[in-house]
Coordinates of C-alpha atoms (C1' of nucleotides) in Angstrom, one line a residue:
Chain A
X2 CA -17.3 -16.9 23.4
X3 CA -14.6 -14.3 23.0
X4 CA -11.4 -15.3 21.2
X5 CA -8.4 -17.0 22.7
X6 CA -6.0 -15.1 22.8
X7 CA -3.2 -18.2 23.4
X8 CA -3.9 -19.0 19.9
X9 CA -1.7 -17.2 17.2
X10 CA -1.5 -17.8 14.3
X11 CA 1.9 -17.8 12.7
X12 CA 1.8 -14.1 10.5
X13 CA 4.4 -12.5 8.5
X14 CA 4.5 -9.0 8.8
X15 CA 5.4 -6.8 5.9
X16 CA 5.6 -3.5 4.7
X17 CA 4.3 -2.6 0.5
X18 CA 5.8 0.8 -1.2
X19 CA 3.7 3.1 -2.7
X20 CA 6.6 5.5 -4.5
X21 CA 5.3 8.3 -5.9
X22 CA 7.2 10.7 -8.7
X23 CA 6.1 13.2 -11.3
X24 CA 7.8 12.9 -14.6
X25 CA 7.3 14.1 -18.1
X26 CA 3.6 15.1 -17.1
X27 CA 2.2 12.3 -15.1
X28 CA 1.9 10.8 -11.1
X29 CA 4.4 7.5 -11.9
X30 CA 4.4 4.7 -9.8
X31 CA 7.9 2.2 -8.8
X32 CA 7.2 -1.1 -9.6
X33 CA 9.0 -4.6 -9.7
X34 CA 8.7 -7.6 -11.8
X35 CA 8.5 -10.9 -9.1
X36 CA 10.6 -13.3 -9.3
X37 CA 8.7 -15.2 -7.0
X38 CA 6.4 -18.0 -7.2
X39 CA 2.8 -16.1 -7.0
X40 CA 2.3 -14.1 -9.4
X41 CA 5.6 -14.6 -10.7
X42 CA 6.3 -12.6 -13.8
X43 CA 3.3 -9.9 -12.6
X44 CA 4.3 -6.1 -11.7
X45 CA 4.1 -5.4 -7.6
X46 CA 4.9 -3.0 -5.5
X47 CA 8.3 -3.1 -3.6
X48 CA 8.2 -4.5 -0.4
X49 CA 9.9 -7.0 1.5
X50 CA 8.6 -8.5 5.4
X51 CA 9.8 -6.6 8.5
X52 CA 13.2 -7.5 10.4
X53 CA 13.1 -8.9 13.9
X54 CA 13.7 -5.9 15.6
X55 CA 13.4 -3.7 13.3
X56 CA 10.6 -0.7 13.5
X57 CA 8.3 -0.5 10.6
X58 CA 9.3 2.2 9.4
X59 CA 13.1 1.9 9.2
X60 CA 11.9 -1.5 7.8
X61 CA 9.9 1.2 4.7
X62 CA 12.3 3.1 4.5
X63 CA 15.9 -0.1 4.1
X64 CA 13.4 -1.4 1.6
X65 CA 13.2 2.0 -0.6
X66 CA 17.2 2.7 -0.2
X67 CA 17.8 -1.4 -1.7
X68 CA 15.1 -0.1 -4.2
X69 CA 16.0 3.2 -5.4
X70 CA 19.2 4.5 -3.3
X71 CA 17.0 7.2 -1.8
X72 CA 16.9 8.0 1.8
X73 CA 14.5 9.5 3.7
X74 CA 14.3 12.2 6.2
X75 CA 11.3 11.1 7.8
X76 CA 8.8 13.9 8.4
X77 CA 12.0 16.1 6.9
X78 CA 12.2 18.7 4.5
X79 CA 15.4 17.9 3.8
X80 CA 17.3 16.7 0.8
X81 CA 15.6 13.5 0.8
X82 CA 11.9 12.2 0.5
X83 CA 8.9 12.4 2.2
X84 CA 7.5 8.4 3.7
X85 CA 5.0 7.8 5.4
X86 CA 2.4 5.2 6.8
X87 CA -0.7 4.5 4.6
X88 CA -2.2 1.6 5.3
X89 CA -2.0 -1.8 6.7
X90 CA -3.7 -4.8 4.6
X91 CA -4.0 -7.7 6.3
X92 CA -6.5 -10.3 4.5
X93 CA -6.5 -13.9 5.3
X94 CA -5.2 -14.6 1.8
X95 CA -4.6 -11.7 0.1
X96 CA -0.9 -14.1 -0.4
X97 CA -2.0 -17.8 -0.8
X98 CA 1.0 -18.9 1.0
X99 CA 1.3 -18.0 3.9
X100 CA -1.0 -15.5 6.1
X101 CA 0.6 -11.8 5.8
X102 CA -0.2 -8.9 6.8
X103 CA 1.6 -5.3 5.1
X104 CA 1.8 -2.4 6.6
X105 CA 1.8 -0.2 3.1
X106 CA 4.0 3.1 3.1
X107 CA 3.7 6.3 0.6
X108 CA 6.8 7.5 -0.5
X109 CA 7.3 10.7 -2.0
X110 CA 10.6 11.6 -4.5
X111 CA 11.2 14.7 -6.4
X112 CA 11.2 13.7 -10.2
X113 CA 11.4 17.0 -12.0
X114 CA 14.9 15.8 -14.3
X115 CA 13.5 15.3 -17.5
X116 CA 15.9 13.1 -18.5
X117 CA 14.9 9.7 -18.4
X118 CA 17.5 8.5 -18.9
X119 CA 19.1 10.1 -15.9
X120 CA 15.3 9.8 -14.3
X121 CA 15.1 5.8 -14.4
X122 CA 19.3 6.5 -13.2
X123 CA 18.2 7.0 -9.8
X124 CA 17.1 3.4 -10.1
X125 CA 19.8 1.4 -11.1
X126 CA 22.6 3.0 -9.8
X127 CA 21.7 1.6 -6.5
X128 CA 19.6 -1.2 -7.1
X129 CA 22.0 -4.4 -4.8
X130 CA 21.5 -8.2 -6.4
X131 CA 18.7 -9.5 -5.6
X132 CA 19.0 -13.1 -4.1
X133 CA 17.8 -14.2 -7.8
X134 CA 21.2 -13.3 -9.0
X135 CA 20.3 -10.7 -12.1
X136 CA 18.9 -7.3 -12.1
X137 CA 15.6 -7.2 -10.8
X138 CA 13.9 -5.7 -13.2
X139 CA 11.8 -1.9 -11.6
X140 CA 9.7 0.3 -14.1
X141 CA 8.5 3.5 -13.3
X142 CA 5.1 2.8 -14.7
X143 CA 2.3 5.7 -15.2
X144 CA -0.2 5.7 -12.7
X145 CA -2.7 6.0 -15.2
X146 CA -2.6 3.0 -16.7
X147 CA -2.3 0.5 -13.5
X148 CA -5.3 2.2 -12.6
X149 CA -7.7 2.4 -15.9
X150 CA -6.1 -1.4 -15.7
X151 CA -8.0 -2.1 -12.5
X152 CA -11.4 -0.4 -13.9
X153 CA -11.0 -2.0 -17.1
X154 CA -10.7 -5.4 -14.7
X155 CA -13.9 -4.5 -13.1
X156 CA -15.7 -4.3 -16.0
X157 CA -14.8 -7.6 -18.0
X158 CA -13.4 -9.2 -14.5
X159 CA -9.9 -9.6 -16.1
X160 CA -7.1 -10.1 -13.9
X161 CA -5.6 -6.9 -12.5
X162 CA -1.9 -5.8 -13.9
X163 CA -0.5 -6.0 -10.4
X164 CA -0.3 -8.9 -8.2
X165 CA -1.8 -9.7 -5.2
X166 CA -3.7 -7.1 -3.7
X167 CA -1.2 -4.0 -5.0
X168 CA -4.1 -2.4 -6.8
X169 CA -6.1 -1.6 -4.1
X170 CA -2.9 -0.3 -2.3
X171 CA -1.9 1.8 -5.3
X172 CA -5.6 3.5 -5.3
X173 CA -5.5 4.2 -1.8
X174 CA -1.4 6.0 -1.9
X175 CA -2.7 7.9 -4.7
X176 CA -5.7 9.2 -3.2
X177 CA -3.7 9.8 0.3
X178 CA -1.5 11.7 -2.3
X179 CA -4.3 13.8 -4.1
X180 CA -5.8 14.7 -0.2
X181 CA -2.4 15.4 1.3
X182 CA -1.4 17.9 -1.4
X183 CA -4.4 19.8 -1.4
X184 CA -4.4 21.2 2.4
X185 CA -0.4 20.9 3.2
X186 CA 3.0 21.6 1.5
X187 CA 3.5 18.5 1.0
X188 CA 3.7 18.9 -3.5
X189 CA 6.8 20.6 -3.0
X190 CA 8.3 16.6 -2.0
X191 CA 7.8 15.9 -6.1
X192 CA 9.9 19.1 -7.3
X193 CA 13.6 19.6 -6.4
X194 CA 15.3 21.7 -3.7
X195 CA 14.9 24.9 -5.3
X196 CA 11.8 25.0 -7.9
X197 CA 9.8 27.6 -10.4
X198 CA 6.2 28.2 -9.8
X199 CA 5.3 26.6 -12.7
X200 CA 6.9 23.6 -11.5
X201 CA 4.9 23.2 -8.6
X202 CA 2.2 23.8 -10.7
X203 CA 2.3 21.2 -12.8
X204 CA 3.3 18.6 -10.1
X205 CA -0.6 19.4 -8.9
X206 CA -1.3 18.9 -13.0
X207 CA -0.2 16.0 -13.2
X208 CA -0.8 14.5 -9.6
X209 CA -4.8 16.1 -10.1
X210 CA -5.3 15.2 -13.4
X211 CA -6.4 18.5 -14.2
X212 CA -5.3 21.9 -16.0
X213 CA -4.9 24.8 -13.5
X214 CA -5.3 28.5 -13.8
X215 CA -1.1 29.6 -13.7
X216 CA -2.1 33.2 -13.1
X217 CA -4.4 32.1 -9.7
X218 CA -2.0 29.3 -8.6
X219 CA 0.5 32.0 -9.0
X220 CA -1.4 33.5 -6.6
X221 CA -2.0 31.4 -4.4
X222 CA 1.3 29.7 -3.5
X223 CA 3.2 32.6 -3.2
X224 CA 0.6 34.7 -1.2
X225 CA 0.5 31.5 1.4
X226 CA 3.3 32.7 4.5
X227 CA 5.5 30.3 4.9
X228 CA 4.9 28.1 1.7
X229 CA 7.5 29.6 -0.4
X230 CA 10.4 31.4 -0.2
X231 CA 12.3 32.7 -3.1
X232 CA 16.2 31.6 -3.2
X233 CA 16.4 34.8 -5.2
X234 CA 17.5 33.1 -8.1
X235 CA 16.2 32.6 -11.2
X236 CA 15.8 29.6 -14.1
X237 CA 14.8 29.6 -17.6
X238 CA 14.7 25.4 -18.2
X239 CA 11.3 25.5 -19.3
X240 CA 11.8 28.1 -21.9
X241 CA 9.9 31.5 -21.4
X242 CA 10.1 34.6 -19.7
X243 CA 13.1 32.8 -17.3
X244 CA 11.2 32.5 -13.2
X245 CA 11.5 32.9 -9.4
X246 CA 13.5 30.1 -7.8
X247 CA 11.9 29.1 -4.5
X248 CA 12.2 26.9 -1.5
X249 CA 9.9 25.2 0.4
X250 CA 9.0 27.2 3.9
X251 CA 8.4 26.1 7.1
X252 CA 4.8 25.5 7.4
X253 CA 3.1 22.2 6.0
X254 CA -0.2 22.9 6.6
X255 CA -2.3 24.8 3.7
X256 CA -5.1 27.8 5.4
X257 CA -7.1 27.9 3.2
X258 CA -6.2 24.7 1.5
X259 CA -5.1 24.1 -2.4
X260 CA -8.6 24.2 -4.1
X261 CA -8.7 20.5 -6.6
X262 CA -11.4 21.9 -9.5
X263 CA -14.3 19.6 -9.1
X264 CA -16.0 19.2 -12.2
Chain B
X26 CA 23.4 -6.3 2.2
X27 CA 19.3 -6.7 1.5
X28 CA 17.6 -8.4 4.1
X29 CA 17.2 -12.3 4.6
X30 CA 13.5 -12.8 4.5
X31 CA 13.7 -16.7 5.5
X32 CA 14.8 -15.8 8.7
X33 CA 10.9 -14.2 10.3
X34 CA 10.6 -13.6 13.1
X35 CA 7.4 -14.7 15.5
X36 CA 4.9 -11.9 15.1
X37 CA 2.0 -11.2 17.4
X38 CA -0.8 -9.1 15.6
X39 CA -3.3 -7.2 17.4
X40 CA -6.1 -4.7 17.2
X41 CA -6.1 -2.1 19.2
X42 CA -9.8 0.0 18.9
X43 CA -10.1 4.0 20.5
X44 CA -14.0 4.2 20.7
X45 CA -15.1 8.1 21.0
X46 CA -17.9 9.2 22.2
X47 CA -19.4 12.7 22.8
X48 CA -21.2 12.3 26.5
X49 CA -22.6 15.4 28.6
X50 CA -20.5 17.8 26.6
X51 CA -17.1 15.7 26.7
X52 CA -15.1 14.1 24.3
X53 CA -14.6 10.4 25.5
X54 CA -12.7 7.3 25.0
X55 CA -13.2 3.7 26.4
X56 CA -10.7 2.7 28.1
X57 CA -10.6 -0.9 30.4
X58 CA -8.2 -1.5 33.2
X59 CA -5.5 -4.2 32.2
X60 CA -5.8 -7.3 34.3
X61 CA -3.1 -8.6 32.7
X62 CA 0.7 -8.7 33.7
X63 CA 2.3 -5.7 31.8
X64 CA 0.7 -2.2 32.7
X65 CA -1.5 -4.3 35.0
X66 CA -3.6 -1.9 36.8
X67 CA -3.4 -0.1 34.5
X68 CA -6.0 1.9 32.0
X69 CA -5.7 0.9 28.5
X70 CA -7.4 1.0 25.1
X71 CA -9.5 -2.0 24.7
X72 CA -7.9 -4.3 21.8
X73 CA -6.6 -7.6 21.3
X74 CA -5.6 -10.7 19.1
X75 CA -6.6 -11.1 15.4
X76 CA -7.3 -14.4 14.8
X77 CA -5.4 -17.2 12.3
X78 CA -8.5 -16.6 9.5
X79 CA -9.7 -13.2 10.9
X80 CA -10.1 -10.4 9.2
X81 CA -8.6 -6.9 10.8
X82 CA -11.6 -4.9 10.4
X83 CA -13.1 -8.2 12.2
X84 CA -11.2 -8.4 14.5
X85 CA -11.4 -4.9 15.7
X86 CA -15.9 -5.5 15.0
X87 CA -15.8 -8.6 17.4
X88 CA -13.6 -6.7 19.5
X89 CA -16.3 -4.2 19.7
X90 CA -18.7 -6.1 20.1
X91 CA -17.3 -8.0 23.1
X92 CA -16.7 -4.7 24.7
X93 CA -19.3 -2.6 24.1
X94 CA -22.2 -4.9 22.7
X95 CA -21.8 -2.1 19.4
X96 CA -22.3 -3.7 16.1
X97 CA -20.7 -1.4 12.9
X98 CA -21.5 -1.0 9.7
X99 CA -18.7 -0.2 7.9
X100 CA -18.7 2.5 6.0
X101 CA -22.1 2.8 6.0
X102 CA -24.6 5.0 7.8
X103 CA -27.0 2.2 9.5
X104 CA -28.1 2.2 13.4
X105 CA -24.7 1.4 14.3
X106 CA -20.7 2.6 14.8
X107 CA -18.6 3.8 12.6
X108 CA -15.7 2.3 12.6
X109 CA -12.5 3.2 10.2
X110 CA -8.7 1.9 10.4
X111 CA -6.4 4.4 12.5
X112 CA -2.8 3.7 11.4
X113 CA -0.2 0.6 13.1
X114 CA 1.7 0.3 15.3
X115 CA 5.2 -2.1 15.3
X116 CA 7.8 -0.7 17.3
X117 CA 10.0 -3.6 18.3
X118 CA 9.7 -3.4 22.7
X119 CA 6.3 -1.4 22.5
X120 CA 5.4 -4.7 24.7
X121 CA 7.5 -6.3 26.5
X122 CA 6.8 -9.8 26.1
X123 CA 6.9 -10.0 22.5
X124 CA 6.7 -8.1 19.4
X125 CA 3.4 -7.2 18.8
X126 CA 2.5 -5.1 15.9
X127 CA -1.2 -3.1 16.3
X128 CA -3.6 -2.2 13.8
X129 CA -5.1 0.2 15.4
X130 CA -9.2 1.8 14.4
X131 CA -11.2 4.3 15.2
X132 CA -15.0 3.7 16.3
X133 CA -17.4 6.9 16.6
X134 CA -20.3 5.5 18.5
X135 CA -23.6 7.8 19.3
X136 CA -23.6 8.9 22.5
X137 CA -26.2 12.0 23.1
X138 CA -28.4 10.5 25.4
X139 CA -27.5 12.3 27.8
X140 CA -28.4 9.5 30.9
X141 CA -24.7 8.4 32.6
X142 CA -26.9 5.3 33.4
X143 CA -28.0 4.2 30.1
X144 CA -25.1 5.5 28.5
X145 CA -23.0 3.0 31.0
X146 CA -25.6 0.1 30.7
X147 CA -24.5 0.5 26.8
X148 CA -21.1 -1.2 27.8
X149 CA -22.5 -2.7 31.1
X150 CA -24.8 -4.2 29.8
X151 CA -23.2 -6.8 26.8
X152 CA -20.0 -7.7 28.3
X153 CA -19.0 -10.7 27.8
X154 CA -17.1 -12.4 30.7
X155 CA -13.3 -12.8 30.4
X156 CA -10.9 -14.8 31.1
X157 CA -10.2 -14.1 34.8
X158 CA -13.8 -14.4 35.9
X159 CA -15.1 -11.3 36.5
X160 CA -16.8 -8.2 34.6
X161 CA -13.3 -6.1 32.9
X162 CA -13.6 -2.3 34.6
X163 CA -14.9 -0.2 31.3
X164 CA -14.7 3.5 31.9
X165 CA -15.3 6.3 29.5
X166 CA -12.8 8.9 30.2
X167 CA -13.2 12.1 29.0
X168 CA -9.7 13.1 26.5
X169 CA -9.1 15.3 27.5
X170 CA -8.0 14.5 31.1
X171 CA -6.4 11.3 29.2
X172 CA -4.6 13.8 26.6
X173 CA -2.9 16.6 29.7
X174 CA -2.2 13.9 31.6
X175 CA 0.6 12.8 29.2
X176 CA 1.8 16.4 28.2
X177 CA 1.5 16.6 31.9
X178 CA 3.8 13.7 31.5
X179 CA 6.2 15.5 28.2
X180 CA 6.9 18.3 31.1
X181 CA 7.3 16.4 34.7
X182 CA 8.7 12.8 33.0
X183 CA 5.8 10.9 34.8
X184 CA 4.8 8.4 33.2
X185 CA 1.5 8.2 31.7
X186 CA -2.1 7.5 32.3
X187 CA -2.3 4.5 29.5
X188 CA -0.5 1.2 29.4
X189 CA 2.5 0.4 26.1
X190 CA 1.6 3.9 23.8
X191 CA -1.7 3.9 24.1
X192 CA -1.3 7.6 24.9
X193 CA -0.1 8.2 20.9
X194 CA -2.8 5.8 19.6
X195 CA -5.1 8.2 21.3
X196 CA -4.1 11.2 20.5
X197 CA -3.8 9.8 16.6
X198 CA -7.4 9.1 16.3
X199 CA -8.6 11.9 18.2
X200 CA -6.2 13.7 15.9
X201 CA -7.9 11.6 13.1
X202 CA -11.7 13.1 14.1
X203 CA -11.5 16.5 14.8
X204 CA -9.5 16.5 11.2
X205 CA -11.7 14.3 9.8
X206 CA -15.4 15.9 11.1
X207 CA -13.9 19.3 8.5
X208 CA -14.1 17.8 6.0
X209 CA -17.4 15.0 6.2
X210 CA -20.9 14.5 7.9
X211 CA -19.2 12.2 10.3
X212 CA -20.2 14.0 13.2
X213 CA -23.3 12.2 12.4
X214 CA -21.9 8.9 13.5
X215 CA -22.0 10.7 16.9
X216 CA -25.2 11.5 17.2
X217 CA -29.0 9.3 17.3
X218 CA -30.1 8.3 14.4
X219 CA -32.0 11.7 14.5
X220 CA -31.1 15.0 15.7
X221 CA -31.6 17.8 15.6
X222 CA -29.2 21.1 14.9
X223 CA -28.2 21.9 17.9
X224 CA -27.3 18.6 19.3
X225 CA -24.7 18.5 15.5
X226 CA -23.2 21.5 16.7
X227 CA -22.9 20.3 20.2
X228 CA -20.4 17.2 18.5
X229 CA -18.6 19.8 17.1
X230 CA -18.1 21.8 20.0
X231 CA -17.1 18.9 22.2
X232 CA -14.2 18.0 19.4
X233 CA -13.2 20.5 18.4
X234 CA -13.1 22.3 22.5
X235 CA -14.5 25.2 20.7
X236 CA -17.9 27.3 21.6
X237 CA -19.3 27.9 17.3
X238 CA -21.7 30.8 16.9
X239 CA -25.3 28.8 16.8
X240 CA -26.2 31.0 14.1
X241 CA -23.7 30.6 11.3
X242 CA -23.4 26.6 12.4
X243 CA -27.2 26.1 11.3
X244 CA -26.9 28.7 7.7
X245 CA -23.5 26.3 7.2
X246 CA -25.1 23.1 7.6
X247 CA -28.4 23.3 6.4
X248 CA -27.2 25.2 3.3
X249 CA -25.0 22.3 2.6
X250 CA -27.1 20.1 0.2
X251 CA -26.7 15.9 1.2
X252 CA -26.0 16.9 4.4
X253 CA -29.5 16.6 6.1
X254 CA -32.2 15.8 5.6
X255 CA -35.6 16.5 7.4
X256 CA -37.5 14.0 9.2
X257 CA -40.5 16.1 9.8
X258 CA -40.8 15.7 12.9
X259 CA -39.1 18.2 16.2
X260 CA -38.2 17.8 19.6
X261 CA -37.8 20.0 22.7
X262 CA -35.4 17.4 24.1
X263 CA -33.0 20.3 25.2
X264 CA -35.3 23.0 26.7
X265 CA -35.8 26.2 24.6
X266 CA -38.2 26.6 21.6
X267 CA -38.8 23.4 20.3
X268 CA -36.2 22.5 16.5
X269 CA -36.4 20.0 13.9
X270 CA -35.5 16.4 13.9
X271 CA -32.7 15.5 10.4
X272 CA -31.2 12.4 9.7
X273 CA -28.0 12.0 7.8
X274 CA -28.9 12.6 4.3
X275 CA -26.4 11.4 1.8
X276 CA -23.3 13.0 1.0
X277 CA -20.0 12.1 2.7
X278 CA -18.4 14.7 1.5
X279 CA -18.3 18.8 3.0
X280 CA -17.6 21.0 0.2
X281 CA -16.7 23.5 1.5
X282 CA -16.2 22.0 4.7
X283 CA -16.8 23.1 8.2
X284 CA -14.7 25.5 8.9
X285 CA -12.7 24.8 12.4
X286 CA -11.7 28.5 14.4
X287 CA -8.5 28.6 14.4
X288 CA -6.7 30.3 17.5
Chain C
dC18 C1' -51.2 36.0 33.2
dC19 C1' -46.7 37.7 32.3
dT20 C1' -41.7 38.1 32.6
dG21 C1' -37.4 36.4 32.2
dT22 C1' -35.1 32.4 30.3
dT23 C1' -33.1 28.7 26.7
dT24 C1' -32.9 27.6 22.4
dA25 C1' -34.3 27.6 17.2
dT26 C1' -34.4 30.3 13.5
dC27 C1' -34.1 34.0 10.4
dG28 C1' -31.7 37.9 8.3
dT29 C1' -28.2 41.4 6.4
dC30 C1' -23.6 43.5 6.2
dA31 C1' -18.9 43.8 5.4
dG32 C1' -14.4 41.0 4.1
dT33 C1' -12.1 37.4 2.7
dG34 C1' -10.9 34.4 -0.7
dC35 C1' -11.4 32.2 -5.4
dG36 C1' -12.7 31.5 -10.6
dA37 C1' -12.8 33.8 -15.3
dC38 C1' -9.9 36.2 -17.9
dG39 C1' -7.0 40.5 -19.9
dA40 C1' -2.6 42.5 -20.1
dC41 C1' 2.1 43.2 -20.0
dT42 C1' 7.1 41.2 -19.5
dA43 C1' 11.4 38.1 -21.0
dG44 C1' 13.5 34.7 -22.5
dG45 C1' 15.0 31.6 -27.2
dA46 C1' 13.4 30.2 -32.2
dT47 C1' 12.6 31.2 -37.5
Chain D
dA2 C1' 11.5 41.6 -36.1
dT3 C1' 8.1 38.9 -35.1
dC4 C1' 5.8 34.2 -33.5
dC5 C1' 6.2 31.2 -29.3
dT6 C1' 6.4 30.2 -24.5
dA7 C1' 5.8 30.7 -19.7
dG8 C1' 5.6 34.0 -16.2
dT9 C1' 3.7 37.8 -13.3
dC10 C1' 0.4 41.8 -12.3
dG11 C1' -4.8 43.4 -11.8
dT12 C1' -9.2 43.3 -12.3
dC13 C1' -13.8 42.2 -11.3
dG14 C1' -17.9 40.1 -9.2
dC15 C1' -19.6 36.3 -7.6
dA16 C1' -20.0 32.6 -2.5
dC17 C1' -19.2 31.9 1.4
dT18 C1' -17.8 33.2 6.6
dG19 C1' -17.9 36.1 10.4
dA20 C1' -19.8 39.1 13.8
dC21 C1' -24.2 40.1 15.3
dG22 C1' -29.2 42.3 15.4
dA23 C1' -34.4 40.4 15.6
dT24 C1' -37.6 37.5 16.4
dA25 C1' -40.4 32.8 17.5
dA26 C1' -41.4 29.0 20.7
dA27 C1' -40.9 26.4 24.1
dC28 C1' -40.6 26.1 30.2
dA29 C1' -39.8 28.1 34.9
dG30 C1' -41.5 30.8 38.1
dG31 C1' -44.0 34.6 39.9

DNA sequence: CCTGTTTATCGTCAGTGCGACGACTAGGAT
DNA sequence: ATCCTAGTCGTCGCACTGACGATAAACAGG
């Protein structure tokens, strides 16, 4: 009994965003407090419905722009964020209202400005007033909190912190980021245009949640051709001995990869 | 001007399948000849629309069952095929009829039975009669042909062999498979339940399109704990000295990975 | 039976890359 | 001056890989 294609359900198609940044040695993600009816008041990943003539990637970029003001150069090493498709979630019943198929996207933004004020400012400064009138509540939540709450949910079967199936989406987005900085130069997307080896190392440490040996890390990244190009300048914004500044090089794939400590 | 969610277009949601197998030292994919109006007569990836209350993965498994008769153990090392989500394609205009968002899936099936008859039989034997009445034309096409035709398309701007944007979907599916057998034990999904080291090596050679040193390959796979489990039996179905038979072990991630020759 | 062919399996050896860690450098703070 | 912090250069041993020799166990054909 083959499925009959002429009977088609009314599908809604949405995009959800896992926006990741490293701030104060923590991997953080952007969450918004829901003002709408299902899961009202819970935190959720930013997202929205796809327009009738809108490309999926364009919808994701538009949502990002609305929520953070950031532009994306898709797969481009420009001044903007990195955006890529993550996975699609379409369980019937994941949204109690109607059948919603949501295409999740992963966004990596530069977040090394350590001042908390200017950091949240990148969100505050550009959120357009939503239909509800007031500014939506937006937060850079440490991923650890959200995910450990998730595993705690498994133990005590308490409801998760995030609405819908957004825990799972976040977990898979974080997994993807953790895996991808291993074999690509994507970690530089978390850094400002110019950065030091130490700053890049702190990105890896925050994303992986491990400590890396500064000497071996330095040898590895400076020894991989095309990964980093020195700009000539130095900075001492971290204290200690001034460090060389680098830009991201042309290489996107790291071969051999950056090894993540196992344990 | 934020996008207004209340205005929602009529989306159709479909699944497309990149079904890969290794047969006669070639990586092949399952294509069906279209009998419907757009691109009628062209080859296309198998696929179909998602049911109103149907999960995406369930829809993919159903389509696979209808087209090949194969069952899937999702992420299970059982007797059946491997299925995983690949990516979602939603460009407006990718289907001239209506807005179709298609969730592509990757399926790896065991195909080492070298008899061509029994091999196509796995398709023939179980295709349910489609609405059109006759049996749909189904073919295991070597991936090289389809993709080289694709690159030829770029040179001479001739229309591609596959309908819609299925060249791109196939290319990304093949890329995923090529990348994934590098750091996971997924290559065993191309093999029957019991197989020899040489058979596994020929899978790698077919998927990557390279020649591997039999001695180093043997050392590598037998030296990785949890990758292969000897069953005790031997076989000489390949001619030459009889080889030990193995089953896939519990390990799913290979660490260190199987290295793909660069050049 | 002997020989060539095919495939499987075991070893050897040199080169590469990584983890562990010592040593030195160049700034700021006290 | 002395500590403290962070960056940078070296060294050593180990693990793994690539190249390749050698042996083993089947079959085909003379």
